[in-house]
Amino acid sequence: MLSERRWKKALAEHEVLVHDCAAQCERVLPADWHRAPSPDKWSPAAIMLHICQSYEIGRDAVLEGRSMRLRVKPSTAWLWRVFLLPVILWTRRFPRGAKAPREVVPDAMESDGLTQDAAVARLTRVSAEAAIALRHAAGQRPAPSMTHAYFGPLAPLTTMRLLNAHTRHHTQSLGRLAGEIAPA
């Protein structure tokens, strides 16, 4: 069955990406953990919080019906879902300058209190919960969807694939920060 193969592929990719993300997180020097590379960028702690919040939104959308608020016109969301989202999922790259939806912009106080160990533990827990919830939701009829701020309603498999692309994107950012931020 094609759908089952797609799920197996997405879930296998998810496990690798979460492992890689945790490894990059652990590579960040403790002195750099809460330091942003520039005023308009997030610290590694804020990036990890953002990734965790994204998984929580995906999980909560299918378990509790809580999603993001649509921030664009429905017709714009449809266009972006039909034309832009497939490109993001295929290339595994996000457009330059893409802004995080409000629901997943990391709170400065929360990220300032986040340790590397706590970030890895939270990532491991919430990513697993999201994967289980999304996979289970895909089997329901009708399957619950997640509303994305810019793409509108997304099916569970599409949500999982977008979370994978998102985690990959920020894991690369963490890798650059782990190698670029010099000790204070």
PDB file of C-alpha atoms in Angstrom:
ATOM      1  CA  MET A   1       0.000   0.000   0.000  1.00  0.00           C
ATOM      2  CA  LEU A   2       1.444   3.355  -1.105  1.00  0.00           C
ATOM      3  CA  SER A   3       0.218   5.264   1.951  1.00  0.00           C
ATOM      4  CA  GLU A   4       1.808   2.754   4.331  1.00  0.00           C
ATOM      5  CA  ARG A   5       5.139   2.986   2.488  1.00  0.00           C
ATOM      6  CA  ARG A   6       5.017   6.777   2.687  1.00  0.00           C
ATOM      7  CA  TRP A   7       4.357   6.610   6.413  1.00  0.00           C
ATOM      8  CA  LYS A   8       7.209   4.149   6.981  1.00  0.00           C
ATOM      9  CA  LYS A   9       9.555   6.408   5.040  1.00  0.00           C
ATOM     10  CA  ALA A  10       8.418   9.561   6.888  1.00  0.00           C
ATOM     11  CA  LEU A  11       8.699   7.914  10.310  1.00  0.00           C
ATOM     12  CA  ALA A  12      12.127   6.439   9.572  1.00  0.00           C
ATOM     13  CA  GLU A  13      13.315   9.844   8.382  1.00  0.00           C
ATOM     14  CA  HIS A  14      11.811  11.403  11.511  1.00  0.00           C
ATOM     15  CA  GLU A  15      13.826   9.138  13.815  1.00  0.00           C
ATOM     16  CA  VAL A  16      17.080   9.971  12.036  1.00  0.00           C
ATOM     17  CA  LEU A  17      16.348  13.701  12.018  1.00  0.00           C
ATOM     18  CA  VAL A  18      15.471  13.846  15.719  1.00  0.00           C
ATOM     19  CA  HIS A  19      18.654  11.925  16.548  1.00  0.00           C
ATOM     20  CA  ASP A  20      20.718  14.293  14.366  1.00  0.00           C
ATOM     21  CA  CYS A  21      19.048  17.342  15.897  1.00  0.00           C
ATOM     22  CA  ALA A  22      19.798  16.131  19.430  1.00  0.00           C
ATOM     23  CA  ALA A  23      23.416  15.457  18.433  1.00  0.00           C
ATOM     24  CA  GLN A  24      23.828  18.961  16.975  1.00  0.00           C
ATOM     25  CA  CYS A  25      22.258  20.434  20.094  1.00  0.00           C
ATOM     26  CA  GLU A  26      24.802  18.623  22.243  1.00  0.00           C
ATOM     27  CA  ARG A  27      27.664  19.960  20.068  1.00  0.00           C
ATOM     28  CA  VAL A  28      26.849  23.565  21.005  1.00  0.00           C
ATOM     29  CA  LEU A  29      29.267  24.840  23.615  1.00  0.00           C
ATOM     30  CA  PRO A  30      27.534  25.613  26.925  1.00  0.00           C
ATOM     31  CA  ALA A  31      28.832  29.195  26.763  1.00  0.00           C
ATOM     32  CA  ASP A  32      27.054  29.614  23.406  1.00  0.00           C
ATOM     33  CA  TRP A  33      23.793  27.891  24.301  1.00  0.00           C
ATOM     34  CA  HIS A  34      21.874  31.089  25.152  1.00  0.00           C
ATOM     35  CA  ARG A  35      23.787  33.428  22.859  1.00  0.00           C
ATOM     36  CA  ALA A  36      22.273  34.507  19.555  1.00  0.00           C
ATOM     37  CA  PRO A  37      24.764  34.990  16.707  1.00  0.00           C
ATOM     38  CA  SER A  38      23.186  38.381  15.926  1.00  0.00           C
ATOM     39  CA  PRO A  39      20.305  40.504  17.256  1.00  0.00           C
ATOM     40  CA  ASP A  40      17.913  39.259  14.561  1.00  0.00           C
ATOM     41  CA  LYS A  41      18.735  35.547  15.051  1.00  0.00           C
ATOM     42  CA  TRP A  42      17.761  33.010  17.695  1.00  0.00           C
ATOM     43  CA  SER A  43      20.107  31.387  20.162  1.00  0.00           C
ATOM     44  CA  PRO A  44      20.561  27.604  20.000  1.00  0.00           C
ATOM     45  CA  ALA A  45      18.261  27.337  23.041  1.00  0.00           C
ATOM     46  CA  ALA A  46      15.562  29.342  21.249  1.00  0.00           C
ATOM     47  CA  ILE A  47      15.929  27.212  18.112  1.00  0.00           C
ATOM     48  CA  MET A  48      15.458  24.022  20.127  1.00  0.00           C
ATOM     49  CA  LEU A  49      12.430  25.479  21.896  1.00  0.00           C
ATOM     50  CA  HIS A  50      10.976  26.445  18.503  1.00  0.00           C
ATOM     51  CA  ILE A  51      11.473  22.910  17.152  1.00  0.00           C
ATOM     52  CA  CYS A  52       9.814  21.414  20.241  1.00  0.00           C
ATOM     53  CA  GLN A  53       6.886  23.828  20.008  1.00  0.00           C
ATOM     54  CA  SER A  54       6.387  22.850  16.366  1.00  0.00           C
ATOM     55  CA  TYR A  55       6.080  19.171  17.312  1.00  0.00           C
ATOM     56  CA  GLU A  56       3.699  20.127  20.138  1.00  0.00           C
ATOM     57  CA  ILE A  57       1.462  22.028  17.712  1.00  0.00           C
ATOM     58  CA  GLY A  58       1.351  19.013  15.378  1.00  0.00           C
ATOM     59  CA  ARG A  59       0.545  16.677  18.256  1.00  0.00           C
ATOM     60  CA  ASP A  60      -2.068  18.964  19.804  1.00  0.00           C
ATOM     61  CA  ALA A  61      -3.763  19.616  16.472  1.00  0.00           C
ATOM     62  CA  VAL A  62      -4.719  15.988  15.980  1.00  0.00           C
ATOM     63  CA  LEU A  63      -5.265  15.123  19.649  1.00  0.00           C
ATOM     64  CA  GLU A  64      -7.052  18.231  20.874  1.00  0.00           C
ATOM     65  CA  GLY A  65      -8.047  20.140  17.750  1.00  0.00           C
ATOM     66  CA  ARG A  66      -5.727  23.048  18.639  1.00  0.00           C
ATOM     67  CA  SER A  67      -3.874  24.354  15.598  1.00  0.00           C
ATOM     68  CA  MET A  68      -2.318  27.555  14.375  1.00  0.00           C
ATOM     69  CA  ARG A  69      -4.422  30.511  13.369  1.00  0.00           C
ATOM     70  CA  LEU A  70      -4.498  30.978   9.600  1.00  0.00           C
ATOM     71  CA  ARG A  71      -2.514  34.182   8.940  1.00  0.00           C
ATOM     72  CA  VAL A  72      -3.176  34.486   5.205  1.00  0.00           C
ATOM     73  CA  LYS A  73      -6.309  34.452   3.075  1.00  0.00           C
ATOM     74  CA  PRO A  74      -7.647  30.925   2.466  1.00  0.00           C
ATOM     75  CA  SER A  75      -6.956  31.334  -1.262  1.00  0.00           C
ATOM     76  CA  THR A  76      -3.333  32.255  -0.533  1.00  0.00           C
ATOM     77  CA  ALA A  77      -3.003  29.269   1.807  1.00  0.00           C
ATOM     78  CA  TRP A  78      -4.378  27.023  -0.932  1.00  0.00           C
ATOM     79  CA  LEU A  79      -1.907  28.389  -3.481  1.00  0.00           C
ATOM     80  CA  TRP A  80       1.024  27.998  -1.095  1.00  0.00           C
ATOM     81  CA  ARG A  81      -0.132  24.503  -0.066  1.00  0.00           C
ATOM     82  CA  VAL A  82      -0.491  23.385  -3.686  1.00  0.00           C
ATOM     83  CA  PHE A  83       2.551  25.094  -5.199  1.00  0.00           C
ATOM     84  CA  LEU A  84       5.075  26.053  -2.484  1.00  0.00           C
ATOM     85  CA  LEU A  85       4.696  23.256   0.061  1.00  0.00           C
ATOM     86  CA  PRO A  86       5.529  20.453  -2.425  1.00  0.00           C
ATOM     87  CA  VAL A  87       8.715  22.319  -3.350  1.00  0.00           C
ATOM     88  CA  ILE A  88       9.673  22.627   0.332  1.00  0.00           C
ATOM     89  CA  LEU A  89       9.003  18.930   0.900  1.00  0.00           C
ATOM     90  CA  TRP A  90      10.842  17.863  -2.252  1.00  0.00           C
ATOM     91  CA  THR A  91      13.893  20.137  -1.873  1.00  0.00           C
ATOM     92  CA  ARG A  92      13.854  19.899   1.928  1.00  0.00           C
ATOM     93  CA  ARG A  93      14.581  23.620   2.048  1.00  0.00           C
ATOM     94  CA  PHE A  94      12.596  26.530   3.409  1.00  0.00           C
ATOM     95  CA  PRO A  95      12.399  29.833   1.561  1.00  0.00           C
ATOM     96  CA  ARG A  96      14.938  32.400   2.727  1.00  0.00           C
ATOM     97  CA  GLY A  97      13.435  34.879   5.131  1.00  0.00           C
ATOM     98  CA  ALA A  98      10.478  32.651   6.056  1.00  0.00           C
ATOM     99  CA  LYS A  99       8.975  33.869   9.317  1.00  0.00           C
ATOM    100  CA  ALA A 100       7.911  31.526  12.090  1.00  0.00           C
ATOM    101  CA  PRO A 101       4.190  31.599  12.863  1.00  0.00           C
ATOM    102  CA  ARG A 102       3.391  33.348  16.135  1.00  0.00           C
ATOM    103  CA  GLU A 103       2.421  30.102  17.861  1.00  0.00           C
ATOM    104  CA  VAL A 104       5.958  28.737  17.541  1.00  0.00           C
ATOM    105  CA  VAL A 105       8.048  31.852  18.120  1.00  0.00           C
ATOM    106  CA  PRO A 106      10.103  30.931  21.179  1.00  0.00           C
ATOM    107  CA  ASP A 107       9.463  32.884  24.352  1.00  0.00           C
ATOM    108  CA  ALA A 108      12.702  34.574  25.485  1.00  0.00           C
ATOM    109  CA  MET A 109      12.171  33.785  29.166  1.00  0.00           C
ATOM    110  CA  GLU A 110      11.383  30.154  28.465  1.00  0.00           C
ATOM    111  CA  SER A 111      14.384  29.687  26.174  1.00  0.00           C
ATOM    112  CA  ASP A 112      16.645  31.453  28.700  1.00  0.00           C
ATOM    113  CA  GLY A 113      15.656  28.824  31.279  1.00  0.00           C
ATOM    114  CA  LEU A 114      16.097  25.876  28.912  1.00  0.00           C
ATOM    115  CA  THR A 115      19.176  23.721  29.440  1.00  0.00           C
ATOM    116  CA  GLN A 116      20.694  21.591  26.694  1.00  0.00           C
ATOM    117  CA  ASP A 117      19.770  18.377  28.514  1.00  0.00           C
ATOM    118  CA  ALA A 118      16.184  19.559  29.037  1.00  0.00           C
ATOM    119  CA  ALA A 119      15.949  20.593  25.365  1.00  0.00           C
ATOM    120  CA  VAL A 120      17.093  17.176  24.142  1.00  0.00           C
ATOM    121  CA  ALA A 121      14.742  15.397  26.553  1.00  0.00           C
ATOM    122  CA  ARG A 122      11.796  17.565  25.490  1.00  0.00           C
ATOM    123  CA  LEU A 123      12.601  17.102  21.795  1.00  0.00           C
ATOM    124  CA  THR A 124      12.812  13.336  22.196  1.00  0.00           C
ATOM    125  CA  ARG A 125       9.526  13.182  24.107  1.00  0.00           C
ATOM    126  CA  VAL A 126       7.383  15.581  22.051  1.00  0.00           C
ATOM    127  CA  SER A 127       8.664  14.408  18.676  1.00  0.00           C
ATOM    128  CA  ALA A 128       7.777  10.811  19.569  1.00  0.00           C
ATOM    129  CA  GLU A 129       4.359  11.902  20.843  1.00  0.00           C
ATOM    130  CA  ALA A 130       3.720  13.865  17.645  1.00  0.00           C
ATOM    131  CA  ALA A 131       4.770  10.977  15.405  1.00  0.00           C
ATOM    132  CA  ILE A 132       2.489   8.553  17.250  1.00  0.00           C
ATOM    133  CA  ALA A 133      -0.441  10.980  17.299  1.00  0.00           C
ATOM    134  CA  LEU A 134      -0.103  11.897  13.626  1.00  0.00           C
ATOM    135  CA  ARG A 135       0.224   8.253  12.536  1.00  0.00           C
ATOM    136  CA  HIS A 136      -2.826   7.304  14.591  1.00  0.00           C
ATOM    137  CA  ALA A 137      -4.798  10.282  13.226  1.00  0.00           C
ATOM    138  CA  ALA A 138      -4.091   9.190   9.660  1.00  0.00           C
ATOM    139  CA  GLY A 139      -6.089   6.020  10.296  1.00  0.00           C
ATOM    140  CA  GLN A 140      -9.159   7.867  11.551  1.00  0.00           C
ATOM    141  CA  ARG A 141     -12.075   8.672   9.255  1.00  0.00           C
ATOM    142  CA  PRO A 142     -12.274  11.507   8.720  1.00  0.00           C
ATOM    143  CA  ALA A 143      -8.632  12.138   9.592  1.00  0.00           C
ATOM    144  CA  PRO A 144      -8.142  15.257  11.682  1.00  0.00           C
ATOM    145  CA  SER A 145      -5.956  17.912  10.107  1.00  0.00           C
ATOM    146  CA  MET A 146      -3.601  20.537  11.401  1.00  0.00           C
ATOM    147  CA  THR A 147      -4.113  24.121  10.318  1.00  0.00           C
ATOM    148  CA  HIS A 148      -0.804  25.718   9.427  1.00  0.00           C
ATOM    149  CA  ALA A 149      -0.568  29.508   9.612  1.00  0.00           C
ATOM    150  CA  TYR A 150       0.516  29.831   5.971  1.00  0.00           C
ATOM    151  CA  PHE A 151      -0.549  26.571   4.298  1.00  0.00           C
ATOM    152  CA  GLY A 152      -3.975  26.020   5.872  1.00  0.00           C
ATOM    153  CA  PRO A 153      -5.265  22.498   6.608  1.00  0.00           C
ATOM    154  CA  LEU A 154      -2.686  19.716   6.345  1.00  0.00           C
ATOM    155  CA  ALA A 155      -3.265  15.977   6.441  1.00  0.00           C
ATOM    156  CA  PRO A 156      -1.365  14.030   9.120  1.00  0.00           C
ATOM    157  CA  LEU A 157       1.231  12.637   6.681  1.00  0.00           C
ATOM    158  CA  THR A 158       1.862  16.069   5.192  1.00  0.00           C
ATOM    159  CA  THR A 159       2.207  17.479   8.697  1.00  0.00           C
ATOM    160  CA  MET A 160       4.769  14.783   9.549  1.00  0.00           C
ATOM    161  CA  ARG A 161       6.733  15.489   6.374  1.00  0.00           C
ATOM    162  CA  LEU A 162       6.662  19.240   7.056  1.00  0.00           C
ATOM    163  CA  LEU A 163       7.891  18.633  10.611  1.00  0.00           C
ATOM    164  CA  ASN A 164      10.710  16.533   9.158  1.00  0.00           C
ATOM    165  CA  ALA A 165      11.709  19.300   6.741  1.00  0.00           C
ATOM    166  CA  HIS A 166      11.468  21.848   9.546  1.00  0.00           C
ATOM    167  CA  THR A 167      13.642  19.787  11.898  1.00  0.00           C
ATOM    168  CA  ARG A 168      16.225  19.269   9.141  1.00  0.00           C
ATOM    169  CA  HIS A 169      16.271  23.018   8.446  1.00  0.00           C
ATOM    170  CA  HIS A 170      16.912  23.947  12.068  1.00  0.00           C
ATOM    171  CA  THR A 171      19.342  21.079  12.657  1.00  0.00           C
ATOM    172  CA  GLN A 172      21.477  22.606   9.924  1.00  0.00           C
ATOM    173  CA  SER A 173      21.227  25.962  11.713  1.00  0.00           C
ATOM    174  CA  LEU A 174      22.314  24.359  14.980  1.00  0.00           C
ATOM    175  CA  GLY A 175      25.235  22.711  13.187  1.00  0.00           C
ATOM    176  CA  ARG A 176      26.368  26.047  11.801  1.00  0.00           C
ATOM    177  CA  LEU A 177      26.041  27.658  15.228  1.00  0.00           C
ATOM    178  CA  ALA A 178      27.932  24.827  16.908  1.00  0.00           C
ATOM    179  CA  GLY A 179      30.798  25.390  14.527  1.00  0.00           C
ATOM    180  CA  GLU A 180      30.636  29.172  14.152  1.00  0.00           C
ATOM    181  CA  ILE A 181      29.968  30.722  17.527  1.00  0.00           C
ATOM    182  CA  ALA A 182      33.282  31.353  19.219  1.00  0.00           C
ATOM    183  CA  PRO A 183      33.571  30.947  22.994  1.00  0.00           C
ATOM    184  CA  ALA A 184      32.928  34.122  24.958  1.00  0.00           C
TER     185      ALA A 184
END
